Amino acid sequence: MQKYILIDHTADIGIDVFGATLPELFSNAGFALFDIITDISKVKLTLTRKLKITGIDKEQLLVNWLSELLYLHEVENLLFGKFTVLSIQEDQLHASVRGETLTENKQAIKTEIKAVTYHSLSIRKEAHLWKARVIFDV
Amino acid sequence: MNEKKYNIQKIDNYRWRIPREGKMLVDGIVYANEHMMEDIQRDESLQQVINVSSLPGIVGHSLAMPDIHWGYGFPIGGVAAFDVNEGVVSPGGVGYDINCGVRLLKTGLYRVEIAPALESLVNNLFMNIPSGVGSHRKDLKLSQQEEKKALKNGAQWAVSQGYGSREDLEFIEEKGCIAGADPELISDRALKRGQSQLGTLGSGNHFIEVGYVSEIYNEEIARVLGLEKDGITIVVHTGSRGLGYQVCDDFIRVMINASKKYHIELADRQLCCAPINSPQGREYLAAMACAANYAFANRQMITHWIRESFEKTMHIGPKDGRISLIYDVCHNIAKMEEHIVDGQKKQLCVHRKGATRAYPPNHRHTPDAYKSIGQPVLIPGDMGRQSYVLVGTEKAYKDTFGSTCHGAGRVMSRGQAKRTSRGRDIAQELKDKGILVRADTRATLDEELPEAYKNVTEVVDTVEHAGISRKVAQLKPLCVIKG
């Protein structure tokens, strides 16, 4: 199954993400984020981070999850290549992500993403497939 | 054409009305010519004008400038003013890059003088000013205490650190420091993101452009600004970097809860907001002022390094370079301003998202040196075409809360731009036109190719014909540093 597709937005970049389960949907959203930022196939999986994210509903959980990954990327210079969302409750998410420290190799970065927006944000289940739309500010 | 049809009425050749209906509290007014209006209807930006018009306490109209395009929450090119007592403040009406803005510098140099040095000039600028994705200065890491001073005092802090002169401050919107900034409201995350990025250009559409005055439309005003034909100018376009994005992010979380608490119905979650006179509203404004001040300091520091690069390249001193600030304006901001509504003076919170303040002659916030001509308005084009210098007007003060357009505005998504530039060498194409470009990555150039933007001349002519700005001069690029 395709993890995500890019959608065109005049000012920004958006994604439609898919998943058989809600945790898979969230994992694939993390993958999509870093697939836009870098060539994800080249990210080495040398470190692991456990994350706990909170939010008032699943939409905010999704934004907070992606924003956390973005923050770790920018402030701690991390690049992630593997995303495993272990559990999602109403207002909480547990995940394990793997990746590496980005050293001075700026060429590894394709696109800078400023933020994860709420604009046109949606999470829905159609038949047996979870779908989400997220617009990034670039 | 999008299936969705908006109810649009033509007011005149440069203005369109979306009449109030449903949940709209005021009409929408869009500044555009007929041809541009066709394009504007293709995306969701008019729906965003309609969404903004339903926010509590909106005064006058939900406005859009001719560089309008699809944003998130507010459209880019959107202007809306809210009553201080009844109205709201919305981080989505300011955007992530708080006080993304532009400044224009003039020099004592002429085109013929710098022509032989252009290549080394562009290289020196590119080396001296960190640009691109994740750019940071290796030589300058602020302590948190010092960073907080920058947040409190903006460009004034930068000048106190030796970046430029006190005279520069006269020519910055709000003199480079928005009052009421409270650094204690800034999250640890935002401070961390900001620590290593002060004095950097960043990426995307941010740039430094060295150009020359190619045409003068109004000799008298140009003389007051110190612009003469073939004189060298420099445009700096950047904002508050990761710090600003984080402040916006932090407060969108606050405002989502606040919208619920104050029972504000939202057409788009990104429009989340709080009453101006609520703890959340006041705190956002004080935090936003910090990010805005960071951006003022950022552009001030970059100006210092531009001066340094020119002097080093041209082997001249500051007195020969005479690089001085014409003006610095915010593009993404919400500010408390006084305007006349129905004949009454009123305090309003004016949101400009991808729009420029355009105050008239003799306004008390127009610098003394420009009292006779109005506040300068700087409209960058794309890296291949011209930019413009305009001034604000009385009509702008009356009709648009003293606002006008901010740039060309994108017409292509980044994906479409990349597809259009596939197989082309954009840097070489520009070089063939006499424009030297340096960018962090080739992808940046592909995404920012000139055709990705509206024709800036059409945008500028629209605001001039509509009477909300007056054209003064045209600038053409010689070399560009792209973020």
PDB file of N, CA and C in Angstrom, chain B residues 223-301:
ATOM      1  N   ARG B 223      13.503  61.571  -5.061  1.00  0.00           N
ATOM      2  CA  ARG B 223      14.559  62.413  -4.518  1.00  0.00           C
ATOM      3  C   ARG B 223      14.517  62.388  -2.986  1.00  0.00           C
ATOM      4  N   VAL B 224      13.315  62.462  -2.448  1.00  0.00           N
ATOM      5  CA  VAL B 224      13.196  62.425  -0.980  1.00  0.00           C
ATOM      6  C   VAL B 224      13.724  61.086  -0.436  1.00  0.00           C
ATOM      7  N   LEU B 225      13.456  60.010  -1.168  1.00  0.00           N
ATOM      8  CA  LEU B 225      13.924  58.687  -0.718  1.00  0.00           C
ATOM      9  C   LEU B 225      15.412  58.487  -0.991  1.00  0.00           C
ATOM     10  N   GLY B 226      15.978  59.341  -1.844  1.00  0.00           N
ATOM     11  CA  GLY B 226      17.397  59.200  -2.182  1.00  0.00           C
ATOM     12  C   GLY B 226      17.633  58.169  -3.268  1.00  0.00           C
ATOM     13  N   LEU B 227      16.621  57.971  -4.120  1.00  0.00           N
ATOM     14  CA  LEU B 227      16.767  57.002  -5.212  1.00  0.00           C
ATOM     15  C   LEU B 227      17.065  57.737  -6.508  1.00  0.00           C
ATOM     16  N   GLU B 228      18.136  57.318  -7.199  1.00  0.00           N
ATOM     17  CA  GLU B 228      18.367  57.893  -8.516  1.00  0.00           C
ATOM     18  C   GLU B 228      18.697  56.799  -9.510  1.00  0.00           C
ATOM     19  N   LYS B 229      18.462  57.094 -10.763  1.00  0.00           N
ATOM     20  CA  LYS B 229      18.623  56.101 -11.819  1.00  0.00           C
ATOM     21  C   LYS B 229      20.017  55.472 -11.770  1.00  0.00           C
ATOM     22  N   ASP B 230      20.047  54.151 -11.900  1.00  0.00           N
ATOM     23  CA  ASP B 230      21.285  53.362 -11.888  1.00  0.00           C
ATOM     24  C   ASP B 230      21.982  53.300 -10.525  1.00  0.00           C
ATOM     25  N   GLY B 231      21.383  53.891  -9.515  1.00  0.00           N
ATOM     26  CA  GLY B 231      21.915  53.755  -8.160  1.00  0.00           C
ATOM     27  C   GLY B 231      21.700  52.323  -7.668  1.00  0.00           C
ATOM     28  N   ILE B 232      22.664  51.823  -6.892  1.00  0.00           N
ATOM     29  CA  ILE B 232      22.580  50.434  -6.414  1.00  0.00           C
ATOM     30  C   ILE B 232      21.712  50.354  -5.149  1.00  0.00           C
ATOM     31  N   THR B 233      20.812  49.376  -5.153  1.00  0.00           N
ATOM     32  CA  THR B 233      19.920  49.149  -4.009  1.00  0.00           C
ATOM     33  C   THR B 233      20.082  47.700  -3.542  1.00  0.00           C
ATOM     34  N   ILE B 234      19.646  47.445  -2.336  1.00  0.00           N
ATOM     35  CA  ILE B 234      19.679  46.071  -1.809  1.00  0.00           C
ATOM     36  C   ILE B 234      18.353  45.800  -1.099  1.00  0.00           C
ATOM     37  N   VAL B 235      17.753  44.666  -1.426  1.00  0.00           N
ATOM     38  CA  VAL B 235      16.507  44.263  -0.770  1.00  0.00           C
ATOM     39  C   VAL B 235      16.796  43.037   0.097  1.00  0.00           C
ATOM     40  N   VAL B 236      16.319  43.055   1.342  1.00  0.00           N
ATOM     41  CA  VAL B 236      16.484  41.908   2.242  1.00  0.00           C
ATOM     42  C   VAL B 236      15.088  41.400   2.606  1.00  0.00           C
ATOM     43  N   HIS B 237      14.841  40.124   2.359  1.00  0.00           N
ATOM     44  CA  HIS B 237      13.532  39.536   2.680  1.00  0.00           C
ATOM     45  C   HIS B 237      13.739  38.322   3.591  1.00  0.00           C
ATOM     46  N   THR B 238      13.395  38.477   4.858  1.00  0.00           N
ATOM     47  CA  THR B 238      13.443  37.334   5.765  1.00  0.00           C
ATOM     48  C   THR B 238      12.613  37.662   7.001  1.00  0.00           C
ATOM     49  N   GLY B 239      12.543  36.703   7.949  1.00  0.00           N
ATOM     50  CA  GLY B 239      11.656  36.912   9.088  1.00  0.00           C
ATOM     51  C   GLY B 239      12.217  36.429  10.404  1.00  0.00           C
ATOM     52  N   SER B 240      11.360  35.774  11.193  1.00  0.00           N
ATOM     53  CA  SER B 240      11.733  35.438  12.568  1.00  0.00           C
ATOM     54  C   SER B 240      12.199  33.988  12.716  1.00  0.00           C
ATOM     55  N   ARG B 241      12.378  33.294  11.569  1.00  0.00           N
ATOM     56  CA  ARG B 241      12.966  31.954  11.581  1.00  0.00           C
ATOM     57  C   ARG B 241      12.220  31.005  12.527  1.00  0.00           C
ATOM     58  N   GLY B 242      12.929  29.984  13.013  1.00  0.00           N
ATOM     59  CA  GLY B 242      12.273  28.952  13.823  1.00  0.00           C
ATOM     60  C   GLY B 242      11.599  29.485  15.073  1.00  0.00           C
ATOM     61  N   LEU B 243      12.135  30.571  15.617  1.00  0.00           N
ATOM     62  CA  LEU B 243      11.532  31.140  16.827  1.00  0.00           C
ATOM     63  C   LEU B 243      10.093  31.575  16.544  1.00  0.00           C
ATOM     64  N   GLY B 244       9.912  32.296  15.448  1.00  0.00           N
ATOM     65  CA  GLY B 244       8.576  32.754  15.082  1.00  0.00           C
ATOM     66  C   GLY B 244       7.630  31.603  14.795  1.00  0.00           C
ATOM     67  N   TYR B 245       8.126  30.573  14.091  1.00  0.00           N
ATOM     68  CA  TYR B 245       7.267  29.424  13.763  1.00  0.00           C
ATOM     69  C   TYR B 245       6.786  28.763  15.056  1.00  0.00           C
ATOM     70  N   GLN B 246       7.731  28.661  16.024  1.00  0.00           N
ATOM     71  CA  GLN B 246       7.390  27.981  17.272  1.00  0.00           C
ATOM     72  C   GLN B 246       6.397  28.796  18.100  1.00  0.00           C
ATOM     73  N   VAL B 247       6.561  30.125  18.103  1.00  0.00           N
ATOM     74  CA  VAL B 247       5.616  30.980  18.833  1.00  0.00           C
ATOM     75  C   VAL B 247       4.216  30.791  18.241  1.00  0.00           C
ATOM     76  N   CYS B 248       4.131  30.771  16.918  1.00  0.00           N
ATOM     77  CA  CYS B 248       2.833  30.577  16.261  1.00  0.00           C
ATOM     78  C   CYS B 248       2.264  29.213  16.659  1.00  0.00           C
ATOM     79  N   ASP B 249       3.093  28.187  16.544  1.00  0.00           N
ATOM     80  CA  ASP B 249       2.692  26.827  16.884  1.00  0.00           C
ATOM     81  C   ASP B 249       2.178  26.744  18.330  1.00  0.00           C
ATOM     82  N   ASP B 250       2.956  27.308  19.243  1.00  0.00           N
ATOM     83  CA  ASP B 250       2.588  27.278  20.668  1.00  0.00           C
ATOM     84  C   ASP B 250       1.232  27.940  20.885  1.00  0.00           C
ATOM     85  N   PHE B 251       1.029  29.091  20.228  1.00  0.00           N
ATOM     86  CA  PHE B 251      -0.198  29.834  20.490  1.00  0.00           C
ATOM     87  C   PHE B 251      -1.393  29.309  19.709  1.00  0.00           C
ATOM     88  N   ILE B 252      -1.148  28.568  18.637  1.00  0.00           N
ATOM     89  CA  ILE B 252      -2.296  27.924  17.977  1.00  0.00           C
ATOM     90  C   ILE B 252      -2.894  26.901  18.942  1.00  0.00           C
ATOM     91  N   ARG B 253      -2.029  26.209  19.666  1.00  0.00           N
ATOM     92  CA  ARG B 253      -2.535  25.263  20.683  1.00  0.00           C
ATOM     93  C   ARG B 253      -3.356  25.994  21.735  1.00  0.00           C
ATOM     94  N   VAL B 254      -2.833  27.129  22.198  1.00  0.00           N
ATOM     95  CA  VAL B 254      -3.541  27.924  23.207  1.00  0.00           C
ATOM     96  C   VAL B 254      -4.888  28.392  22.640  1.00  0.00           C
ATOM     97  N   MET B 255      -4.876  28.857  21.401  1.00  0.00           N
ATOM     98  CA  MET B 255      -6.063  29.466  20.804  1.00  0.00           C
ATOM     99  C   MET B 255      -7.142  28.437  20.450  1.00  0.00           C
ATOM    100  N   ILE B 256      -6.734  27.204  20.168  1.00  0.00           N
ATOM    101  CA  ILE B 256      -7.747  26.170  19.899  1.00  0.00           C
ATOM    102  C   ILE B 256      -8.598  25.990  21.155  1.00  0.00           C
ATOM    103  N   ASN B 257      -7.943  25.946  22.299  1.00  0.00           N
ATOM    104  CA  ASN B 257      -8.687  25.843  23.564  1.00  0.00           C
ATOM    105  C   ASN B 257      -9.474  27.123  23.848  1.00  0.00           C
ATOM    106  N   ALA B 258      -8.839  28.264  23.558  1.00  0.00           N
ATOM    107  CA  ALA B 258      -9.496  29.541  23.837  1.00  0.00           C
ATOM    108  C   ALA B 258     -10.757  29.703  22.986  1.00  0.00           C
ATOM    109  N   SER B 259     -10.694  29.293  21.728  1.00  0.00           N
ATOM    110  CA  SER B 259     -11.867  29.413  20.847  1.00  0.00           C
ATOM    111  C   SER B 259     -13.048  28.657  21.443  1.00  0.00           C
ATOM    112  N   LYS B 260     -12.740  27.472  21.995  1.00  0.00           N
ATOM    113  CA  LYS B 260     -13.798  26.671  22.638  1.00  0.00           C
ATOM    114  C   LYS B 260     -14.327  27.403  23.857  1.00  0.00           C
ATOM    115  N   LYS B 261     -13.387  27.882  24.676  1.00  0.00           N
ATOM    116  CA  LYS B 261     -13.760  28.536  25.928  1.00  0.00           C
ATOM    117  C   LYS B 261     -14.664  29.745  25.683  1.00  0.00           C
ATOM    118  N   TYR B 262     -14.342  30.516  24.651  1.00  0.00           N
ATOM    119  CA  TYR B 262     -15.117  31.743  24.389  1.00  0.00           C
ATOM    120  C   TYR B 262     -16.230  31.517  23.356  1.00  0.00           C
ATOM    121  N   HIS B 263     -16.494  30.241  23.055  1.00  0.00           N
ATOM    122  CA  HIS B 263     -17.585  29.866  22.137  1.00  0.00           C
ATOM    123  C   HIS B 263     -17.481  30.571  20.786  1.00  0.00           C
ATOM    124  N   ILE B 264     -16.289  30.564  20.224  1.00  0.00           N
ATOM    125  CA  ILE B 264     -16.110  31.163  18.901  1.00  0.00           C
ATOM    126  C   ILE B 264     -16.181  30.047  17.862  1.00  0.00           C
ATOM    127  N   GLU B 265     -17.145  30.188  16.967  1.00  0.00           N
ATOM    128  CA  GLU B 265     -17.325  29.154  15.954  1.00  0.00           C
ATOM    129  C   GLU B 265     -16.313  29.375  14.825  1.00  0.00           C
ATOM    130  N   LEU B 266     -15.579  28.348  14.448  1.00  0.00           N
ATOM    131  CA  LEU B 266     -14.507  28.508  13.455  1.00  0.00           C
ATOM    132  C   LEU B 266     -14.827  27.789  12.155  1.00  0.00           C
ATOM    133  N   ALA B 267     -14.645  28.490  11.047  1.00  0.00           N
ATOM    134  CA  ALA B 267     -14.840  27.852   9.745  1.00  0.00           C
ATOM    135  C   ALA B 267     -13.615  26.991   9.411  1.00  0.00           C
ATOM    136  N   ASP B 268     -12.518  27.259  10.053  1.00  0.00           N
ATOM    137  CA  ASP B 268     -11.258  26.560   9.792  1.00  0.00           C
ATOM    138  C   ASP B 268     -10.480  26.609  11.109  1.00  0.00           C
ATOM    139  N   ARG B 269     -10.009  25.457  11.562  1.00  0.00           N
ATOM    140  CA  ARG B 269      -9.325  25.433  12.863  1.00  0.00           C
ATOM    141  C   ARG B 269      -8.112  26.343  12.889  1.00  0.00           C
ATOM    142  N   GLN B 270      -7.518  26.553  11.731  1.00  0.00           N
ATOM    143  CA  GLN B 270      -6.346  27.410  11.656  1.00  0.00           C
ATOM    144  C   GLN B 270      -6.698  28.885  11.948  1.00  0.00           C
ATOM    145  N   LEU B 271      -8.001  29.198  11.971  1.00  0.00           N
ATOM    146  CA  LEU B 271      -8.439  30.562  12.319  1.00  0.00           C
ATOM    147  C   LEU B 271      -8.648  30.719  13.820  1.00  0.00           C
ATOM    148  N   CYS B 272      -8.256  29.728  14.602  1.00  0.00           N
ATOM    149  CA  CYS B 272      -8.489  29.783  16.039  1.00  0.00           C
ATOM    150  C   CYS B 272      -7.995  31.117  16.606  1.00  0.00           C
ATOM    151  N   CYS B 273      -8.679  31.604  17.612  1.00  0.00           N
ATOM    152  CA  CYS B 273      -8.424  32.970  18.071  1.00  0.00           C
ATOM    153  C   CYS B 273      -8.957  33.144  19.492  1.00  0.00           C
ATOM    154  N   ALA B 274      -8.707  34.312  20.051  1.00  0.00           N
ATOM    155  CA  ALA B 274      -9.247  34.644  21.368  1.00  0.00           C
ATOM    156  C   ALA B 274      -9.584  36.127  21.365  1.00  0.00           C
ATOM    157  N   PRO B 275     -10.508  36.551  22.214  1.00  0.00           N
ATOM    158  CA  PRO B 275     -10.772  37.980  22.292  1.00  0.00           C
ATOM    159  C   PRO B 275      -9.473  38.738  22.587  1.00  0.00           C
ATOM    160  N   ILE B 276      -9.337  39.915  21.967  1.00  0.00           N
ATOM    161  CA  ILE B 276      -8.129  40.721  22.177  1.00  0.00           C
ATOM    162  C   ILE B 276      -7.965  41.007  23.675  1.00  0.00           C
ATOM    163  N   ASN B 277      -9.101  41.293  24.287  1.00  0.00           N
ATOM    164  CA  ASN B 277      -9.101  41.595  25.716  1.00  0.00           C
ATOM    165  C   ASN B 277      -9.289  40.360  26.571  1.00  0.00           C
ATOM    166  N   SER B 278      -8.570  39.308  26.299  1.00  0.00           N
ATOM    167  CA  SER B 278      -8.612  38.113  27.153  1.00  0.00           C
ATOM    168  C   SER B 278      -7.169  37.797  27.501  1.00  0.00           C
ATOM    169  N   PRO B 279      -6.939  37.012  28.547  1.00  0.00           N
ATOM    170  CA  PRO B 279      -5.537  36.676  28.869  1.00  0.00           C
ATOM    171  C   PRO B 279      -4.820  36.049  27.676  1.00  0.00           C
ATOM    172  N   GLN B 280      -5.535  35.150  26.952  1.00  0.00           N
ATOM    173  CA  GLN B 280      -4.893  34.467  25.813  1.00  0.00           C
ATOM    174  C   GLN B 280      -4.577  35.453  24.692  1.00  0.00           C
ATOM    175  N   GLY B 281      -5.496  36.379  24.447  1.00  0.00           N
ATOM    176  CA  GLY B 281      -5.295  37.382  23.394  1.00  0.00           C
ATOM    177  C   GLY B 281      -4.125  38.289  23.730  1.00  0.00           C
ATOM    178  N   ARG B 282      -4.116  38.777  24.959  1.00  0.00           N
ATOM    179  CA  ARG B 282      -3.034  39.686  25.372  1.00  0.00           C
ATOM    180  C   ARG B 282      -1.686  38.971  25.354  1.00  0.00           C
ATOM    181  N   GLU B 283      -1.701  37.715  25.812  1.00  0.00           N
ATOM    182  CA  GLU B 283      -0.432  36.966  25.839  1.00  0.00           C
ATOM    183  C   GLU B 283       0.087  36.690  24.433  1.00  0.00           C
ATOM    184  N   TYR B 284      -0.831  36.356  23.535  1.00  0.00           N
ATOM    185  CA  TYR B 284      -0.366  36.136  22.156  1.00  0.00           C
ATOM    186  C   TYR B 284       0.273  37.408  21.599  1.00  0.00           C
ATOM    187  N   LEU B 285      -0.383  38.542  21.799  1.00  0.00           N
ATOM    188  CA  LEU B 285       0.159  39.799  21.252  1.00  0.00           C
ATOM    189  C   LEU B 285       1.540  40.110  21.838  1.00  0.00           C
ATOM    190  N   ALA B 286       1.726  39.813  23.124  1.00  0.00           N
ATOM    191  CA  ALA B 286       3.022  40.081  23.764  1.00  0.00           C
ATOM    192  C   ALA B 286       4.093  39.102  23.277  1.00  0.00           C
ATOM    193  N   ALA B 287       3.681  37.860  22.991  1.00  0.00           N
ATOM    194  CA  ALA B 287       4.625  36.865  22.474  1.00  0.00           C
ATOM    195  C   ALA B 287       4.933  37.143  21.001  1.00  0.00           C
ATOM    196  N   MET B 288       3.871  37.501  20.259  1.00  0.00           N
ATOM    197  CA  MET B 288       4.054  37.832  18.845  1.00  0.00           C
ATOM    198  C   MET B 288       5.021  39.007  18.685  1.00  0.00           C
ATOM    199  N   ALA B 289       4.908  39.995  19.603  1.00  0.00           N
ATOM    200  CA  ALA B 289       5.807  41.156  19.544  1.00  0.00           C
ATOM    201  C   ALA B 289       7.261  40.700  19.710  1.00  0.00           C
ATOM    202  N   CYS B 290       7.491  39.704  20.570  1.00  0.00           N
ATOM    203  CA  CYS B 290       8.856  39.155  20.737  1.00  0.00           C
ATOM    204  C   CYS B 290       9.385  38.606  19.417  1.00  0.00           C
ATOM    205  N   ALA B 291       8.551  37.809  18.756  1.00  0.00           N
ATOM    206  CA  ALA B 291       8.986  37.209  17.490  1.00  0.00           C
ATOM    207  C   ALA B 291       9.198  38.290  16.441  1.00  0.00           C
ATOM    208  N   ALA B 292       8.316  39.292  16.435  1.00  0.00           N
ATOM    209  CA  ALA B 292       8.455  40.394  15.473  1.00  0.00           C
ATOM    210  C   ALA B 292       9.767  41.128  15.730  1.00  0.00           C
ATOM    211  N   ASN B 293      10.093  41.329  16.998  1.00  0.00           N
ATOM    212  CA  ASN B 293      11.333  42.028  17.339  1.00  0.00           C
ATOM    213  C   ASN B 293      12.564  41.210  16.943  1.00  0.00           C
ATOM    214  N   TYR B 294      12.451  39.890  17.098  1.00  0.00           N
ATOM    215  CA  TYR B 294      13.532  38.997  16.671  1.00  0.00           C
ATOM    216  C   TYR B 294      13.784  39.199  15.165  1.00  0.00           C
ATOM    217  N   ALA B 295      12.692  39.290  14.406  1.00  0.00           N
ATOM    218  CA  ALA B 295      12.824  39.471  12.948  1.00  0.00           C
ATOM    219  C   ALA B 295      13.452  40.826  12.613  1.00  0.00           C
ATOM    220  N   PHE B 296      13.054  41.876  13.353  1.00  0.00           N
ATOM    221  CA  PHE B 296      13.675  43.191  13.119  1.00  0.00           C
ATOM    222  C   PHE B 296      15.179  43.119  13.394  1.00  0.00           C
ATOM    223  N   ALA B 297      15.551  42.453  14.491  1.00  0.00           N
ATOM    224  CA  ALA B 297      16.969  42.303  14.830  1.00  0.00           C
ATOM    225  C   ALA B 297      17.684  41.499  13.748  1.00  0.00           C
ATOM    226  N   ASN B 298      17.003  40.463  13.264  1.00  0.00           N
ATOM    227  CA  ASN B 298      17.575  39.601  12.229  1.00  0.00           C
ATOM    228  C   ASN B 298      17.928  40.409  10.973  1.00  0.00           C
ATOM    229  N   ARG B 299      16.975  41.200  10.497  1.00  0.00           N
ATOM    230  CA  ARG B 299      17.234  41.983   9.276  1.00  0.00           C
ATOM    231  C   ARG B 299      18.297  43.059   9.534  1.00  0.00           C
ATOM    232  N   GLN B 300      18.337  43.557  10.763  1.00  0.00           N
ATOM    233  CA  GLN B 300      19.333  44.577  11.105  1.00  0.00           C
ATOM    234  C   GLN B 300      20.746  43.974  11.073  1.00  0.00           C
ATOM    235  N   MET B 301      20.887  42.757  11.613  1.00  0.00           N
ATOM    236  CA  MET B 301      22.207  42.110  11.628  1.00  0.00           C
ATOM    237  C   MET B 301      22.658  41.765  10.207  1.00  0.00           C
TER     238      MET B 301
END
